[in-house]
């Protein structure tokens, strides 16, 4: 990913970057891709009806991750309250999605991979919230 390079070169940032926020942006986009792929893989399984909730949570998580990554990437101006709430919502969506995927992980490798990505993103969002709160 090139998030750090792009944010570092942004005229409003003057070469400074927030490492926790950069990691969060990258984990959000990674998680969104993996959740989308997991939902698609679930649709390909013969027991698709049993995976309906997993698919729903995968897609919800992917959408929330993309939105969070997009808003966190914007550096011109501030929208601190919205960003903080998005980070919290993203962490929650990732935790809930991970819990659901973990229920299916023993039968479906794609669910195991997805759960791990969701856990990483959840952690990155919480770390970004802590770093963000310390600065504001």
mmCIF file of N, CA and C in Angstrom:
data_model
loop_
_atom_site.group_PDB
_atom_site.id
_atom_site.type_symbol
_atom_site.label_atom_id
_atom_site.label_comp_id
_atom_site.label_asym_id
_atom_site.label_seq_id
_atom_site.Cartn_x
_atom_site.Cartn_y
_atom_site.Cartn_z
ATOM 1 N N UNK A 1 0.837 -1.185 0.000
ATOM 2 C CA UNK A 1 0.000 0.000 0.000
ATOM 3 C C UNK A 1 0.882 1.249 0.000
ATOM 4 N N UNK A 2 0.309 2.305 -0.451
ATOM 5 C CA UNK A 2 1.045 3.556 -0.561
ATOM 6 C C UNK A 2 0.458 4.653 0.310
ATOM 7 N N UNK A 3 -0.336 4.288 1.305
ATOM 8 C CA UNK A 3 -0.995 5.277 2.151
ATOM 9 C C UNK A 3 0.015 6.191 2.837
ATOM 10 N N UNK A 4 1.064 5.614 3.391
ATOM 11 C CA UNK A 4 2.045 6.433 4.102
ATOM 12 C C UNK A 4 2.705 7.433 3.162
ATOM 13 N N UNK A 5 3.119 6.981 1.993
ATOM 14 C CA UNK A 5 3.772 7.864 1.032
ATOM 15 C C UNK A 5 2.841 8.991 0.600
ATOM 16 N N UNK A 6 1.596 8.654 0.321
ATOM 17 C CA UNK A 6 0.654 9.679 -0.126
ATOM 18 C C UNK A 6 0.360 10.691 0.976
ATOM 19 N N UNK A 7 0.113 10.216 2.183
ATOM 20 C CA UNK A 7 -0.193 11.140 3.275
ATOM 21 C C UNK A 7 1.028 11.983 3.622
ATOM 22 N N UNK A 8 2.199 11.372 3.598
ATOM 23 C CA UNK A 8 3.430 12.117 3.891
ATOM 24 C C UNK A 8 3.634 13.252 2.890
ATOM 25 N N UNK A 9 3.249 13.038 1.623
ATOM 26 C CA UNK A 9 3.457 14.056 0.594
ATOM 27 C C UNK A 9 2.303 15.049 0.488
ATOM 28 N N UNK A 10 1.248 14.850 1.264
ATOM 29 C CA UNK A 10 0.097 15.758 1.234
ATOM 30 C C UNK A 10 0.551 17.138 1.735
ATOM 31 N N UNK A 11 0.185 18.209 1.043
ATOM 32 C CA UNK A 11 0.659 19.542 1.435
ATOM 33 C C UNK A 11 0.236 19.972 2.841
ATOM 34 N N UNK A 12 -0.851 19.413 3.362
ATOM 35 C CA UNK A 12 -1.291 19.774 4.706
ATOM 36 C C UNK A 12 -0.524 19.034 5.802
ATOM 37 N N UNK A 13 0.202 17.988 5.440
ATOM 38 C CA UNK A 13 0.854 17.148 6.439
ATOM 39 C C UNK A 13 2.317 17.516 6.687
ATOM 40 N N UNK A 14 2.928 18.233 5.772
ATOM 41 C CA UNK A 14 4.314 18.681 5.941
ATOM 42 C C UNK A 14 5.263 17.544 6.303
ATOM 43 N N UNK A 15 5.063 16.383 5.675
ATOM 44 C CA UNK A 15 5.948 15.236 5.873
ATOM 45 C C UNK A 15 5.659 14.401 7.097
ATOM 46 N N UNK A 16 4.676 14.796 7.918
ATOM 47 C CA UNK A 16 4.363 14.055 9.139
ATOM 48 C C UNK A 16 3.297 12.995 8.845
ATOM 49 N N UNK A 17 3.427 11.871 9.505
ATOM 50 C CA UNK A 17 2.419 10.823 9.393
ATOM 51 C C UNK A 17 2.107 10.262 10.774
ATOM 52 N N UNK A 18 0.911 9.769 10.938
ATOM 53 C CA UNK A 18 0.477 9.105 12.161
ATOM 54 C C UNK A 18 0.548 7.607 11.882
ATOM 55 N N UNK A 19 1.542 6.940 12.427
ATOM 56 C CA UNK A 19 1.786 5.521 12.130
ATOM 57 C C UNK A 19 0.575 4.650 12.442
ATOM 58 N N UNK A 20 -0.106 4.917 13.553
ATOM 59 C CA UNK A 20 -1.273 4.105 13.915
ATOM 60 C C UNK A 20 -2.396 4.304 12.902
ATOM 61 N N UNK A 21 -2.581 5.520 12.437
ATOM 62 C CA UNK A 21 -3.636 5.781 11.456
ATOM 63 C C UNK A 21 -3.288 5.156 10.108
ATOM 64 N N UNK A 22 -2.031 5.216 9.725
ATOM 65 C CA UNK A 22 -1.599 4.599 8.461
ATOM 66 C C UNK A 22 -1.848 3.099 8.509
ATOM 67 N N UNK A 23 -1.461 2.464 9.601
ATOM 68 C CA UNK A 23 -1.684 1.023 9.740
ATOM 69 C C UNK A 23 -3.172 0.712 9.666
ATOM 70 N N UNK A 24 -3.982 1.538 10.302
ATOM 71 C CA UNK A 24 -5.425 1.343 10.291
ATOM 72 C C UNK A 24 -5.985 1.455 8.874
ATOM 73 N N UNK A 25 -5.578 2.458 8.141
ATOM 74 C CA UNK A 25 -6.037 2.629 6.752
ATOM 75 C C UNK A 25 -5.703 1.379 5.949
ATOM 76 N N UNK A 26 -4.478 0.918 6.060
ATOM 77 C CA UNK A 26 -4.049 -0.257 5.293
ATOM 78 C C UNK A 26 -4.812 -1.508 5.718
ATOM 79 N N UNK A 27 -5.024 -1.680 7.016
ATOM 80 C CA UNK A 27 -5.781 -2.845 7.496
ATOM 81 C C UNK A 27 -7.250 -2.759 7.061
ATOM 82 N N UNK A 28 -7.805 -1.556 7.030
ATOM 83 C CA UNK A 28 -9.198 -1.397 6.587
ATOM 84 C C UNK A 28 -9.364 -1.857 5.145
ATOM 85 N N UNK A 29 -8.492 -1.398 4.276
ATOM 86 C CA UNK A 29 -8.616 -1.785 2.868
ATOM 87 C C UNK A 29 -8.326 -3.275 2.668
ATOM 88 N N UNK A 30 -7.367 -3.806 3.409
ATOM 89 C CA UNK A 30 -7.060 -5.238 3.325
ATOM 90 C C UNK A 30 -8.261 -6.055 3.805
ATOM 91 N N UNK A 31 -8.823 -5.661 4.918
ATOM 92 C CA UNK A 31 -9.967 -6.374 5.478
ATOM 93 C C UNK A 31 -11.163 -6.318 4.537
ATOM 94 N N UNK A 32 -11.401 -5.164 3.928
ATOM 95 C CA UNK A 32 -12.520 -5.035 2.986
ATOM 96 C C UNK A 32 -12.378 -6.016 1.835
ATOM 97 N N UNK A 33 -11.174 -6.135 1.305
ATOM 98 C CA UNK A 33 -10.949 -7.058 0.186
ATOM 99 C C UNK A 33 -11.163 -8.496 0.630
ATOM 100 N N UNK A 34 -10.638 -8.856 1.791
ATOM 101 C CA UNK A 34 -10.755 -10.221 2.276
ATOM 102 C C UNK A 34 -12.202 -10.559 2.624
ATOM 103 N N UNK A 35 -12.921 -9.639 3.248
ATOM 104 C CA UNK A 35 -14.332 -9.888 3.570
ATOM 105 C C UNK A 35 -15.162 -10.068 2.303
ATOM 106 N N UNK A 36 -14.902 -9.269 1.284
ATOM 107 C CA UNK A 36 -15.616 -9.407 0.015
ATOM 108 C C UNK A 36 -15.332 -10.770 -0.600
ATOM 109 N N UNK A 37 -14.086 -11.177 -0.564
ATOM 110 C CA UNK A 37 -13.694 -12.471 -1.110
ATOM 111 C C UNK A 37 -14.304 -13.612 -0.304
ATOM 112 N N UNK A 38 -14.354 -13.480 1.009
ATOM 113 C CA UNK A 38 -14.945 -14.519 1.856
ATOM 114 C C UNK A 38 -16.442 -14.653 1.564
ATOM 115 N N UNK A 39 -17.123 -13.523 1.416
ATOM 116 C CA UNK A 39 -18.554 -13.572 1.094
ATOM 117 C C UNK A 39 -18.771 -14.302 -0.222
ATOM 118 N N UNK A 40 -17.939 -14.007 -1.193
ATOM 119 C CA UNK A 40 -18.060 -14.666 -2.493
ATOM 120 C C UNK A 40 -17.772 -16.160 -2.368
ATOM 121 N N UNK A 41 -16.754 -16.517 -1.588
ATOM 122 C CA UNK A 41 -16.438 -17.934 -1.378
ATOM 123 C C UNK A 41 -17.587 -18.641 -0.652
ATOM 124 N N UNK A 42 -18.200 -17.971 0.315
ATOM 125 C CA UNK A 42 -19.353 -18.548 1.010
ATOM 126 C C UNK A 42 -20.488 -18.824 0.027
ATOM 127 N N UNK A 43 -20.685 -17.921 -0.919
ATOM 128 C CA UNK A 43 -21.734 -18.119 -1.924
ATOM 129 C C UNK A 43 -21.452 -19.330 -2.806
ATOM 130 N N UNK A 44 -20.192 -19.706 -2.913
ATOM 131 C CA UNK A 44 -19.807 -20.862 -3.714
ATOM 132 C C UNK A 44 -19.913 -22.188 -2.981
ATOM 133 N N UNK A 45 -20.144 -22.143 -1.682
ATOM 134 C CA UNK A 45 -20.240 -23.365 -0.881
ATOM 135 C C UNK A 45 -21.601 -24.029 -1.084
ATOM 136 N N UNK A 46 -21.630 -25.352 -0.964
ATOM 137 C CA UNK A 46 -22.886 -26.093 -1.139
ATOM 138 C C UNK A 46 -23.884 -25.796 -0.017
ATOM 139 N N UNK A 47 -23.390 -25.415 1.152
ATOM 140 C CA UNK A 47 -24.254 -25.125 2.302
ATOM 141 C C UNK A 47 -24.476 -23.621 2.467
ATOM 142 N N UNK A 48 -24.708 -22.938 1.366
ATOM 143 C CA UNK A 48 -24.793 -21.482 1.370
ATOM 144 C C UNK A 48 -25.843 -20.950 2.352
ATOM 145 N N UNK A 49 -26.951 -21.667 2.520
ATOM 146 C CA UNK A 49 -27.994 -21.199 3.434
ATOM 147 C C UNK A 49 -27.466 -21.104 4.872
ATOM 148 N N UNK A 50 -26.586 -22.004 5.262
ATOM 149 C CA UNK A 50 -26.003 -21.984 6.601
ATOM 150 C C UNK A 50 -25.012 -20.835 6.775
ATOM 151 N N UNK A 51 -24.573 -20.254 5.668
ATOM 152 C CA UNK A 51 -23.576 -19.191 5.696
ATOM 153 C C UNK A 51 -24.189 -17.806 5.458
ATOM 154 N N UNK A 52 -25.514 -17.735 5.417
ATOM 155 C CA UNK A 52 -26.198 -16.473 5.112
ATOM 156 C C UNK A 52 -25.750 -15.336 6.034
ATOM 157 N N UNK A 53 -25.727 -15.570 7.339
ATOM 158 C CA UNK A 53 -25.327 -14.516 8.281
ATOM 159 C C UNK A 53 -23.853 -14.152 8.088
ATOM 160 N N UNK A 54 -23.027 -15.136 7.810
ATOM 161 C CA UNK A 54 -21.607 -14.875 7.563
ATOM 162 C C UNK A 54 -21.444 -13.966 6.343
ATOM 163 N N UNK A 55 -22.176 -14.264 5.297
ATOM 164 C CA UNK A 55 -22.116 -13.448 4.076
ATOM 165 C C UNK A 55 -22.553 -12.016 4.379
ATOM 166 N N UNK A 56 -23.649 -11.882 5.102
ATOM 167 C CA UNK A 56 -24.160 -10.564 5.450
ATOM 168 C C UNK A 56 -23.128 -9.767 6.239
ATOM 169 N N UNK A 57 -22.547 -10.392 7.250
ATOM 170 C CA UNK A 57 -21.563 -9.689 8.085
ATOM 171 C C UNK A 57 -20.284 -9.398 7.307
ATOM 172 N N UNK A 58 -19.869 -10.309 6.426
ATOM 173 C CA UNK A 58 -18.712 -10.045 5.560
ATOM 174 C C UNK A 58 -18.939 -8.781 4.735
ATOM 175 N N UNK A 59 -20.096 -8.691 4.113
ATOM 176 C CA UNK A 59 -20.382 -7.550 3.237
ATOM 177 C C UNK A 59 -20.547 -6.258 4.031
ATOM 178 N N UNK A 60 -21.203 -6.334 5.189
ATOM 179 C CA UNK A 60 -21.325 -5.146 6.043
ATOM 180 C C UNK A 60 -19.944 -4.663 6.489
ATOM 181 N N UNK A 61 -19.117 -5.606 6.917
ATOM 182 C CA UNK A 61 -17.774 -5.268 7.382
ATOM 183 C C UNK A 61 -16.954 -4.645 6.258
ATOM 184 N N UNK A 62 -17.036 -5.231 5.069
ATOM 185 C CA UNK A 62 -16.286 -4.700 3.923
ATOM 186 C C UNK A 62 -16.687 -3.256 3.639
ATOM 187 N N UNK A 63 -17.984 -2.978 3.629
ATOM 188 C CA UNK A 63 -18.446 -1.611 3.358
ATOM 189 C C UNK A 63 -17.983 -0.627 4.422
ATOM 190 N N UNK A 64 -18.073 -1.025 5.683
ATOM 191 C CA UNK A 64 -17.649 -0.141 6.771
ATOM 192 C C UNK A 64 -16.143 0.083 6.723
ATOM 193 N N UNK A 65 -15.382 -0.956 6.406
ATOM 194 C CA UNK A 65 -13.925 -0.814 6.298
ATOM 195 C C UNK A 65 -13.531 0.150 5.178
ATOM 196 N N UNK A 66 -14.176 0.030 4.025
ATOM 197 C CA UNK A 66 -13.861 0.934 2.911
ATOM 198 C C UNK A 66 -14.175 2.372 3.298
ATOM 199 N N UNK A 67 -15.327 2.594 3.902
ATOM 200 C CA UNK A 67 -15.714 3.952 4.299
ATOM 201 C C UNK A 67 -14.734 4.512 5.321
ATOM 202 N N UNK A 68 -14.368 3.707 6.299
ATOM 203 C CA UNK A 68 -13.429 4.159 7.331
ATOM 204 C C UNK A 68 -12.070 4.479 6.723
ATOM 205 N N UNK A 69 -11.572 3.605 5.860
ATOM 206 C CA UNK A 69 -10.295 3.851 5.199
ATOM 207 C C UNK A 69 -10.320 5.112 4.358
ATOM 208 N N UNK A 70 -11.427 5.346 3.682
ATOM 209 C CA UNK A 70 -11.557 6.528 2.825
ATOM 210 C C UNK A 70 -11.551 7.812 3.648
ATOM 211 N N UNK A 71 -12.358 7.853 4.699
ATOM 212 C CA UNK A 71 -12.425 9.059 5.534
ATOM 213 C C UNK A 71 -11.098 9.286 6.253
ATOM 214 N N UNK A 72 -10.470 8.221 6.731
ATOM 215 C CA UNK A 72 -9.190 8.355 7.436
ATOM 216 C C UNK A 72 -8.078 8.830 6.512
ATOM 217 N N UNK A 73 -8.221 8.586 5.225
ATOM 218 C CA UNK A 73 -7.195 8.998 4.261
ATOM 219 C C UNK A 73 -7.231 10.495 3.990
ATOM 220 N N UNK A 74 -8.364 11.115 4.142
ATOM 221 C CA UNK A 74 -8.507 12.559 3.850
ATOM 222 C C UNK A 74 -7.790 13.383 4.902
ATOM 223 N N UNK A 75 -6.902 14.249 4.470
ATOM 224 C CA UNK A 75 -6.100 15.039 5.403
ATOM 225 C C UNK A 75 -6.343 16.532 5.299
ATOM 226 N N UNK A 76 -7.100 17.000 4.327
ATOM 227 C CA UNK A 76 -7.386 18.428 4.222
ATOM 228 C C UNK A 76 -8.560 18.737 5.137
ATOM 229 N N UNK A 77 -8.344 19.547 6.144
ATOM 230 C CA UNK A 77 -9.389 19.827 7.112
ATOM 231 C C UNK A 77 -9.501 18.698 8.118
ATOM 232 N N UNK A 78 -10.479 18.819 9.017
ATOM 233 C CA UNK A 78 -10.672 17.803 10.041
ATOM 234 C C UNK A 78 -12.151 17.485 10.202
ATOM 235 N N UNK A 79 -12.407 16.298 10.628
ATOM 236 C CA UNK A 79 -13.737 15.839 10.989
ATOM 237 C C UNK A 79 -13.529 14.807 12.090
ATOM 238 N N UNK A 80 -12.924 15.274 13.175
ATOM 239 C CA UNK A 80 -12.454 14.401 14.243
ATOM 240 C C UNK A 80 -13.556 13.517 14.839
ATOM 241 N N UNK A 81 -14.705 14.097 15.112
ATOM 242 C CA UNK A 81 -15.772 13.319 15.741
ATOM 243 C C UNK A 81 -16.243 12.189 14.822
ATOM 244 N N UNK A 82 -16.424 12.505 13.545
ATOM 245 C CA UNK A 82 -16.879 11.488 12.598
ATOM 246 C C UNK A 82 -15.824 10.395 12.438
ATOM 247 N N UNK A 83 -14.563 10.789 12.307
ATOM 248 C CA UNK A 83 -13.508 9.791 12.159
ATOM 249 C C UNK A 83 -13.450 8.884 13.384
ATOM 250 N N UNK A 84 -13.526 9.450 14.557
ATOM 251 C CA UNK A 84 -13.471 8.646 15.775
ATOM 252 C C UNK A 84 -14.648 7.666 15.836
ATOM 253 N N UNK A 85 -15.816 8.123 15.460
ATOM 254 C CA UNK A 85 -16.994 7.237 15.469
ATOM 255 C C UNK A 85 -16.880 6.150 14.400
ATOM 256 N N UNK A 86 -16.308 6.496 13.247
ATOM 257 C CA UNK A 86 -16.096 5.485 12.209
ATOM 258 C C UNK A 86 -15.090 4.435 12.663
ATOM 259 N N UNK A 87 -14.020 4.863 13.304
ATOM 260 C CA UNK A 87 -13.033 3.910 13.821
ATOM 261 C C UNK A 87 -13.683 2.957 14.813
ATOM 262 N N UNK A 88 -14.543 3.491 15.672
ATOM 263 C CA UNK A 88 -15.245 2.659 16.644
ATOM 264 C C UNK A 88 -16.201 1.694 15.938
ATOM 265 N N UNK A 89 -16.956 2.192 14.973
ATOM 266 C CA UNK A 89 -17.889 1.339 14.228
ATOM 267 C C UNK A 89 -17.142 0.260 13.453
ATOM 268 N N UNK A 90 -16.021 0.614 12.880
ATOM 269 C CA UNK A 90 -15.230 -0.347 12.111
ATOM 270 C C UNK A 90 -14.685 -1.439 13.027
ATOM 271 N N UNK A 91 -14.172 -1.051 14.177
ATOM 272 C CA UNK A 91 -13.671 -2.037 15.136
ATOM 273 C C UNK A 91 -14.796 -2.995 15.535
ATOM 274 N N UNK A 92 -15.981 -2.469 15.766
ATOM 275 C CA UNK A 92 -17.124 -3.302 16.141
ATOM 276 C C UNK A 92 -17.508 -4.244 15.011
ATOM 277 N N UNK A 93 -17.621 -3.710 13.794
ATOM 278 C CA UNK A 93 -17.988 -4.550 12.639
ATOM 279 C C UNK A 93 -16.972 -5.665 12.441
ATOM 280 N N UNK A 94 -15.706 -5.342 12.601
ATOM 281 C CA UNK A 94 -14.654 -6.357 12.433
ATOM 282 C C UNK A 94 -14.728 -7.420 13.515
ATOM 283 N N UNK A 95 -14.985 -7.020 14.746
ATOM 284 C CA UNK A 95 -15.100 -7.986 15.844
ATOM 285 C C UNK A 95 -16.276 -8.933 15.608
ATOM 286 N N UNK A 96 -17.424 -8.371 15.243
ATOM 287 C CA UNK A 96 -18.619 -9.187 15.016
ATOM 288 C C UNK A 96 -18.419 -10.131 13.831
ATOM 289 N N UNK A 97 -17.818 -9.629 12.760
ATOM 290 C CA UNK A 97 -17.555 -10.458 11.581
ATOM 291 C C UNK A 97 -16.563 -11.568 11.921
ATOM 292 N N UNK A 98 -15.524 -11.240 12.666
ATOM 293 C CA UNK A 98 -14.539 -12.251 13.067
ATOM 294 C C UNK A 98 -15.195 -13.356 13.885
ATOM 295 N N UNK A 99 -16.053 -12.979 14.816
ATOM 296 C CA UNK A 99 -16.735 -13.978 15.642
ATOM 297 C C UNK A 99 -17.563 -14.927 14.783
ATOM 298 N N UNK A 100 -18.276 -14.382 13.799
ATOM 299 C CA UNK A 100 -19.088 -15.221 12.919
ATOM 300 C C UNK A 100 -18.207 -16.111 12.051
ATOM 301 N N UNK A 101 -17.169 -15.548 11.454
ATOM 302 C CA UNK A 101 -16.282 -16.345 10.604
ATOM 303 C C UNK A 101 -15.594 -17.448 11.399
ATOM 304 N N UNK A 102 -15.248 -17.174 12.643
ATOM 305 C CA UNK A 102 -14.610 -18.185 13.479
ATOM 306 C C UNK A 102 -15.523 -19.387 13.709
ATOM 307 N N UNK A 103 -16.833 -19.177 13.690
ATOM 308 C CA UNK A 103 -17.785 -20.289 13.835
ATOM 309 C C UNK A 103 -17.688 -21.260 12.666
ATOM 310 N N UNK A 104 -17.232 -20.793 11.514
ATOM 311 C CA UNK A 104 -17.169 -21.600 10.297
ATOM 312 C C UNK A 104 -15.736 -21.974 9.900
ATOM 313 N N UNK A 105 -14.769 -21.483 10.641
ATOM 314 C CA UNK A 105 -13.361 -21.620 10.256
ATOM 315 C C UNK A 105 -12.880 -23.066 10.182
ATOM 316 N N UNK A 106 -13.440 -23.946 10.979
ATOM 317 C CA UNK A 106 -12.980 -25.340 10.943
ATOM 318 C C UNK A 106 -13.417 -26.051 9.664
ATOM 319 N N UNK A 107 -14.474 -25.569 9.037
ATOM 320 C CA UNK A 107 -14.978 -26.169 7.798
ATOM 321 C C UNK A 107 -14.553 -25.410 6.545
ATOM 322 N N UNK A 108 -14.314 -24.100 6.710
ATOM 323 C CA UNK A 108 -14.047 -23.246 5.540
ATOM 324 C C UNK A 108 -12.796 -22.398 5.787
ATOM 325 N N UNK A 109 -11.749 -22.706 5.065
ATOM 326 C CA UNK A 109 -10.473 -21.995 5.216
ATOM 327 C C UNK A 109 -10.640 -20.497 4.959
ATOM 328 N N UNK A 110 -11.484 -20.129 4.001
ATOM 329 C CA UNK A 110 -11.680 -18.700 3.709
ATOM 330 C C UNK A 110 -12.250 -17.968 4.913
ATOM 331 N N UNK A 111 -13.054 -18.632 5.722
ATOM 332 C CA UNK A 111 -13.575 -17.995 6.934
ATOM 333 C C UNK A 111 -12.468 -17.809 7.977
ATOM 334 N N UNK A 112 -11.551 -18.763 8.054
ATOM 335 C CA UNK A 112 -10.416 -18.613 8.981
ATOM 336 C C UNK A 112 -9.564 -17.414 8.592
ATOM 337 N N UNK A 113 -9.257 -17.296 7.307
ATOM 338 C CA UNK A 113 -8.445 -16.175 6.807
ATOM 339 C C UNK A 113 -9.164 -14.855 7.066
ATOM 340 N N UNK A 114 -10.456 -14.841 6.831
ATOM 341 C CA UNK A 114 -11.246 -13.627 7.032
ATOM 342 C C UNK A 114 -11.277 -13.231 8.507
ATOM 343 N N UNK A 115 -11.481 -14.198 9.377
ATOM 344 C CA UNK A 115 -11.509 -13.898 10.808
ATOM 345 C C UNK A 115 -10.191 -13.270 11.259
ATOM 346 N N UNK A 116 -9.085 -13.793 10.772
ATOM 347 C CA UNK A 116 -7.777 -13.238 11.133
ATOM 348 C C UNK A 116 -7.633 -11.798 10.638
ATOM 349 N N UNK A 117 -8.072 -11.527 9.422
ATOM 350 C CA UNK A 117 -7.996 -10.161 8.874
ATOM 351 C C UNK A 117 -8.876 -9.217 9.682
ATOM 352 N N UNK A 118 -10.055 -9.683 10.049
ATOM 353 C CA UNK A 118 -10.956 -8.852 10.849
ATOM 354 C C UNK A 118 -10.360 -8.544 12.215
ATOM 355 N N UNK A 119 -9.716 -9.519 12.819
ATOM 356 C CA UNK A 119 -9.079 -9.289 14.125
ATOM 357 C C UNK A 119 -7.947 -8.252 14.007
ATOM 358 N N UNK A 120 -7.175 -8.342 12.934
ATOM 359 C CA UNK A 120 -6.089 -7.355 12.720
ATOM 360 C C UNK A 120 -6.670 -5.950 12.539
ATOM 361 N N UNK A 121 -7.735 -5.847 11.771
ATOM 362 C CA UNK A 121 -8.338 -4.539 11.518
ATOM 363 C C UNK A 121 -8.979 -3.978 12.785
ATOM 364 N N UNK A 122 -9.657 -4.812 13.537
ATOM 365 C CA UNK A 122 -10.241 -4.406 14.815
ATOM 366 C C UNK A 122 -9.154 -3.804 15.705
ATOM 367 N N UNK A 123 -8.062 -4.510 15.825
ATOM 368 C CA UNK A 123 -6.943 -4.049 16.654
ATOM 369 C C UNK A 123 -6.372 -2.731 16.128
ATOM 370 N N UNK A 124 -6.186 -2.633 14.816
ATOM 371 C CA UNK A 124 -5.633 -1.406 14.222
ATOM 372 C C UNK A 124 -6.563 -0.215 14.443
ATOM 373 N N UNK A 125 -7.860 -0.434 14.334
ATOM 374 C CA UNK A 125 -8.818 0.654 14.575
ATOM 375 C C UNK A 125 -8.769 1.117 16.028
ATOM 376 N N UNK A 126 -8.714 0.172 16.948
ATOM 377 C CA UNK A 126 -8.647 0.533 18.366
ATOM 378 C C UNK A 126 -7.351 1.265 18.685
ATOM 379 N N UNK A 127 -6.245 0.836 18.082
ATOM 380 C CA UNK A 127 -4.967 1.532 18.294
ATOM 381 C C UNK A 127 -5.005 2.933 17.707
ATOM 382 N N UNK A 128 -5.615 3.099 16.548
ATOM 383 C CA UNK A 128 -5.742 4.424 15.942
ATOM 384 C C UNK A 128 -6.620 5.325 16.803
ATOM 385 N N UNK A 129 -7.667 4.759 17.380
ATOM 386 C CA UNK A 129 -8.543 5.548 18.282
ATOM 387 C C UNK A 129 -7.761 6.023 19.501
ATOM 388 N N UNK A 130 -6.940 5.135 20.073
ATOM 389 C CA UNK A 130 -6.142 5.530 21.237
ATOM 390 C C UNK A 130 -5.155 6.630 20.867
ATOM 391 N N UNK A 131 -4.479 6.480 19.734
ATOM 392 C CA UNK A 131 -3.513 7.487 19.287
ATOM 393 C C UNK A 131 -4.219 8.789 18.965
ATOM 394 N N UNK A 132 -5.362 8.685 18.333
ATOM 395 C CA UNK A 132 -6.159 9.833 17.951
ATOM 396 C C UNK A 132 -6.625 10.592 19.209
ATOM 397 N N UNK A 133 -7.120 9.839 20.199
ATOM 398 C CA UNK A 133 -7.592 10.446 21.439
ATOM 399 C C UNK A 133 -6.484 11.112 22.217
ATOM 400 N N UNK A 134 -5.289 10.559 22.146
ATOM 401 C CA UNK A 134 -4.147 11.148 22.863
ATOM 402 C C UNK A 134 -3.750 12.496 22.279
ATOM 403 N N UNK A 135 -4.036 12.698 20.985
ATOM 404 C CA UNK A 135 -3.662 13.945 20.325
ATOM 405 C C UNK A 135 -4.736 15.017 20.439
ATOM 406 N N UNK A 136 -5.944 14.600 20.781
ATOM 407 C CA UNK A 136 -7.063 15.565 20.810
ATOM 408 C C UNK A 136 -7.682 15.691 22.168
#
